[in-house]
Amino acid sequence: MPDQAEGLRQLVRRLNVQGPRPRPDEPAPGRRARTVAVTGGKGGVGKSSLAANLGLALAAAGRRTLLVDADLGLASADLLLGVRPRATLAEVALDGLEVREALVPVAPRLDLLPGASGVADLADLTPVARQTLIASLAGLDGEYDVLLVDTAAGAGEQVRAFLRAADRVLAVTTPDPAAVTDAYALFKLLAAEGHRGLGLTVNMARSEDEGARVAGRIAQVARRYLGAEIELLGSVPFDWQAAAAVRARRPLLTAAPFAPASHAVRRIGERLKSWALPAVREGERGGLMAWLAGCCNA
Ligand SMILES: Nc1ncnc2c1ncn2[C@@H]1O[C@H](COP(=O)(O)OP(=O)(O)O)[C@@H](O)[C@H]1O
Ligand SMILES: [Mg+2]
């Protein structure tokens, strides 16, 4: 919607004028935060665990990362990271709380915008609340290199609205046929809409071989029947330490940095760095603003 896009641009200009002075490590002009939505058609495949730990991996690798817990039905990033939210995305949207008041520092270069369980969806927020959220997040553009968004399960219109506008969509599946079917269905919908930033990771693989086989098969079918190229970012093995970390409310990468799953997450983080952050040209589709405009207009 051009009207809203123009409104957003004006808002950003205004916020930028009033915003903090750029830090010395500010990205070059024209670079914006890239949005990577971590998703998957099915619940319980490990989207939130992966998003939280990828956030840590990216931050450790030098990317200024904001993890947004957008699974408003079942927010969990704060629990997975072992941090205590002072406020959530809901207060930012509904009560006009300054977004920086809600950000929780998790690690050097990693902040979390906690989600609010029980708010069914961003789309359930009133238009005024959505505008408030847009304004708040728009003021953060340029302060992060990557915006990692943990989404709810499913391929409903609202989740897709997020995905459509994200620069990159990282679908998570397990080798389970039901999860594979859901991931493929998601790719089908997004490919039909012309999305070109599709990636896949297989979680809870019983071996590296199994992970590669499952991912390869999905990519092959997507190429043949959807004409879509799926970037394969690697697999994460089934690892009891991953489940133990969740129970202990500590991020896997901190609780068990040498666990097989931790090594795998760091490898995916390395690939994500180049996949998610190509040179950004002015006027290129995407970025934080496009994501916000897309998900909030839906
Ligand atoms: N690599 C893994 N190995 C073993 N268990 C895992 C792994 N990744 C996630 N889990 C388990 O799966 C559960 C669901 O993960 P979660 O990230 O909440 O999934 P989702 O966000 O997709 O619903 C976690 O509580 C954790 O115990
Ligand atoms: Mg989740």
mmCIF file of C-alpha atoms and ligand atoms in Angstrom, residues 42-50 71 74 76 80 150-151 153 172 203-205 236-244 246-247 261, ligand 1:
data_model
loop_
_atom_site.group_PDB
_atom_site.id
_atom_site.type_symbol
_atom_site.label_atom_id
_atom_site.label_comp_id
_atom_site.label_asym_id
_atom_site.label_seq_id
_atom_site.Cartn_x
_atom_site.Cartn_y
_atom_site.Cartn_z
ATOM 1 C CA LYS A 42 4.358 -27.851 12.191
ATOM 2 C CA GLY A 43 4.621 -27.169 15.918
ATOM 3 C CA GLY A 44 7.308 -28.885 17.971
ATOM 4 C CA VAL A 45 9.869 -29.213 15.167
ATOM 5 C CA GLY A 46 12.307 -26.912 16.978
ATOM 6 C CA LYS A 47 11.667 -23.492 15.398
ATOM 7 C CA SER A 48 11.956 -21.553 18.634
ATOM 8 C CA SER A 49 14.992 -23.478 19.902
ATOM 9 C CA LEU A 50 16.716 -22.979 16.580
ATOM 10 C CA ASP A 71 4.747 -16.450 18.181
ATOM 11 C CA LEU A 74 2.971 -19.442 22.596
ATOM 12 C CA SER A 76 8.850 -18.940 24.547
ATOM 13 C CA LEU A 80 14.637 -20.715 25.997
ATOM 14 C CA ASP A 150 10.404 -16.687 15.490
ATOM 15 C CA THR A 151 6.978 -17.325 14.019
ATOM 16 C CA ALA A 153 3.415 -22.824 13.500
ATOM 17 C CA VAL A 172 12.425 -25.963 9.858
ATOM 18 C CA ASN A 203 16.155 -30.630 12.852
ATOM 19 C CA MET A 204 16.302 -33.785 14.963
ATOM 20 C CA ALA A 205 18.005 -35.747 12.212
ATOM 21 C CA VAL A 236 20.823 -30.399 13.416
ATOM 22 C CA PRO A 237 21.057 -33.877 14.926
ATOM 23 C CA PHE A 238 18.615 -35.201 17.464
ATOM 24 C CA ASP A 239 20.486 -34.453 20.660
ATOM 25 C CA TRP A 240 19.289 -35.134 24.199
ATOM 26 C CA GLN A 241 21.292 -32.095 25.326
ATOM 27 C CA ALA A 242 19.025 -29.887 23.195
ATOM 28 C CA ALA A 243 15.977 -31.130 25.076
ATOM 29 C CA ALA A 244 17.807 -30.948 28.431
ATOM 30 C CA VAL A 246 15.113 -26.415 27.114
ATOM 31 C CA ARG A 247 14.085 -28.065 30.385
ATOM 32 C CA ALA A 261 23.577 -29.918 18.113
HETATM 33 N N1 LIG B 1 17.876 -31.034 17.985
HETATM 34 C C1 LIG B 1 17.021 -31.444 18.929
HETATM 35 N N2 LIG B 1 17.172 -32.639 19.547
HETATM 36 C C2 LIG B 1 16.293 -33.083 20.486
HETATM 37 N N3 LIG B 1 15.242 -32.380 20.902
HETATM 38 C C3 LIG B 1 15.028 -31.157 20.353
HETATM 39 C C4 LIG B 1 15.890 -30.625 19.341
HETATM 40 N N4 LIG B 1 15.422 -29.397 19.000
HETATM 41 C C5 LIG B 1 14.321 -29.186 19.736
HETATM 42 N N5 LIG B 1 14.072 -30.240 20.570
HETATM 43 C C6 LIG B 1 12.952 -30.412 21.515
HETATM 44 O O1 LIG B 1 11.753 -30.091 20.852
HETATM 45 C C7 LIG B 1 10.921 -29.312 21.677
HETATM 46 C C8 LIG B 1 10.144 -28.328 20.829
HETATM 47 O O2 LIG B 1 11.026 -27.341 20.332
HETATM 48 P P1 LIG B 1 10.526 -25.870 19.999
HETATM 49 O O3 LIG B 1 11.729 -25.111 19.609
HETATM 50 O O4 LIG B 1 9.689 -25.316 21.089
HETATM 51 O O5 LIG B 1 9.618 -26.174 18.726
HETATM 52 P P2 LIG B 1 8.619 -25.210 17.929
HETATM 53 O O6 LIG B 1 9.026 -23.805 18.184
HETATM 54 O O7 LIG B 1 8.796 -25.627 16.504
HETATM 55 O O8 LIG B 1 7.246 -25.521 18.422
HETATM 56 C C9 LIG B 1 11.854 -28.633 22.669
HETATM 57 O O9 LIG B 1 11.246 -28.524 23.917
HETATM 58 C C10 LIG B 1 13.037 -29.557 22.747
HETATM 59 O O10 LIG B 1 12.889 -30.397 23.866
#
